[in-house]
Amino acid sequence: MASARRRNNSINQIKDPDGNTVSGQADVMGVIHRFFEQKWCSVHVSENGWPCLDSHAAILADATDRLVRDVTAEEVWEVVWELGPNRAPGRDGVMASFIKAYWSIVGDQVTAACLEFFSTGIMDPGWKDMVVILLPKVDHPIRPSNFRPISLCQTFYKIVAKILVNRMRGLLPSLISEEQAAFVPGRSISEHCLLGQEIMNKFKVAKSTMGWLALKVDMEQAYDKMSWRTLEVVLTRMGFPARFCSWVLGCICNPRFLVLVNGQLLETIVASCEFKKGCLLSPYLFILCSELLSLPFHQRFGELGVQIGAGGPLVSHLLYDDDVLFFAGATIPNVRKCLSILEDYCSWTGQRINKDKSAILFSRSTPSTTKSRLAKLAGCRKVEELEYLGIQFALRRLRKADFSPLLQKI
């Protein structure tokens, strides 16, 4: 059974950047190595025209002691016991279950190593050696981009990252805009789904001659292209203490990736950008940086959005991690404002929009000529229905069959 699984997971052929299909272990490994080497290279980001992040400073001022107090041996012990015992190990092969089982023998050394990092802010480079496994995103992957890279972090790294997450997580509801629902305590994906369905209902029944639009934006390799410089500036401008910033950047920056292909590790790739998928810290840092997408709506373009009911607030966008959905009146100025927000966000973070996977949906009352004009201006497909967070949004009445893909994932 294990042999059959290995055969099914093996990558026997792949397409190179020119579209040529190559086979043979050495050629396949070469194409994949070059792809990820280019993918994780540094990106230039702009620091001009950023939205104001100073409003977060007052919140963090009261939490400074909590964020930067000295890490204790007891805190390390508590985090070790929080870690999943049998999660996939990193390059060192050590699982949390081993450390727990032999804590009486290795506990002092583990604690001392972690406390050394928090004392100096310098992480042992070996802790950031990450084995990267490739999970297919489609049924028959043929291009390197059809695979999702997942980093297998070492247990020492996980302990440090978990301590930082524990200190920061409780502050997120006050720091992150309410439009972002992912990884924020007290917020739920179901609330976003229900809100999206309510907006779709308005799209069905509203008789506004202007019409409304929903723009689903696909961020290409969102975690892989997030700039470390962006993270550093976001943390600093939000008011995170310098000591806490140094700990976070000491974890995130300069990892060394070894991509696993057909049971063999490729040559080491030293990354110059990227939030590691598989790292406990990455999702929380990503949503902090995604404030650069939410804040322009609040600070510059408050008129954008859809009002569900009389007297209700305008809903301009919904975010769930890197899933992005914009709402606005179906006019040329509004589309240009949305595109301006996206262009600025990409220049500030290193992100890129995949227009082939992005889509725009219009309310029933939107004139046909307006739909065509705005879809062309946005540069993406005009659709009658779209999927967001696994839920089908459509102007027609949904059928039982529409929910089958969702039910199959449960």
Coordinates of C-alpha atoms in Angstrom, one line a residue, residues 18 33 37 64 93 95 152 174 218 224 226-227 233 304 327 343 347 355 361 364 368-369 383 398:
D18 CA 8.7 27.2 -22.2
H33 CA 14.2 23.7 -8.3
E37 CA 14.2 29.5 -6.6
T64 CA 4.0 46.1 25.7
G93 CA 13.2 14.2 12.6
M95 CA 8.6 15.2 16.9
L152 CA 7.9 21.0 7.7
S174 CA -8.4 45.0 18.4
D218 CA -7.3 35.8 -6.6
D224 CA 5.0 33.0 -1.2
M226 CA 4.8 38.6 0.9
S227 CA 7.8 40.8 1.5
V233 CA 7.3 48.2 8.5
L304 CA -17.5 52.0 -1.6
F327 CA -18.5 45.0 -3.3
E343 CA -2.5 48.2 -7.3
S347 CA 3.2 47.6 -4.7
K355 CA -6.6 37.9 -13.3
L361 CA -20.4 39.3 -10.8
R364 CA -29.6 41.5 -12.0
S368 CA -25.8 44.6 -20.0
T369 CA -23.6 47.3 -21.6
V383 CA -19.6 35.4 -14.4
L398 CA -29.4 27.2 -5.7

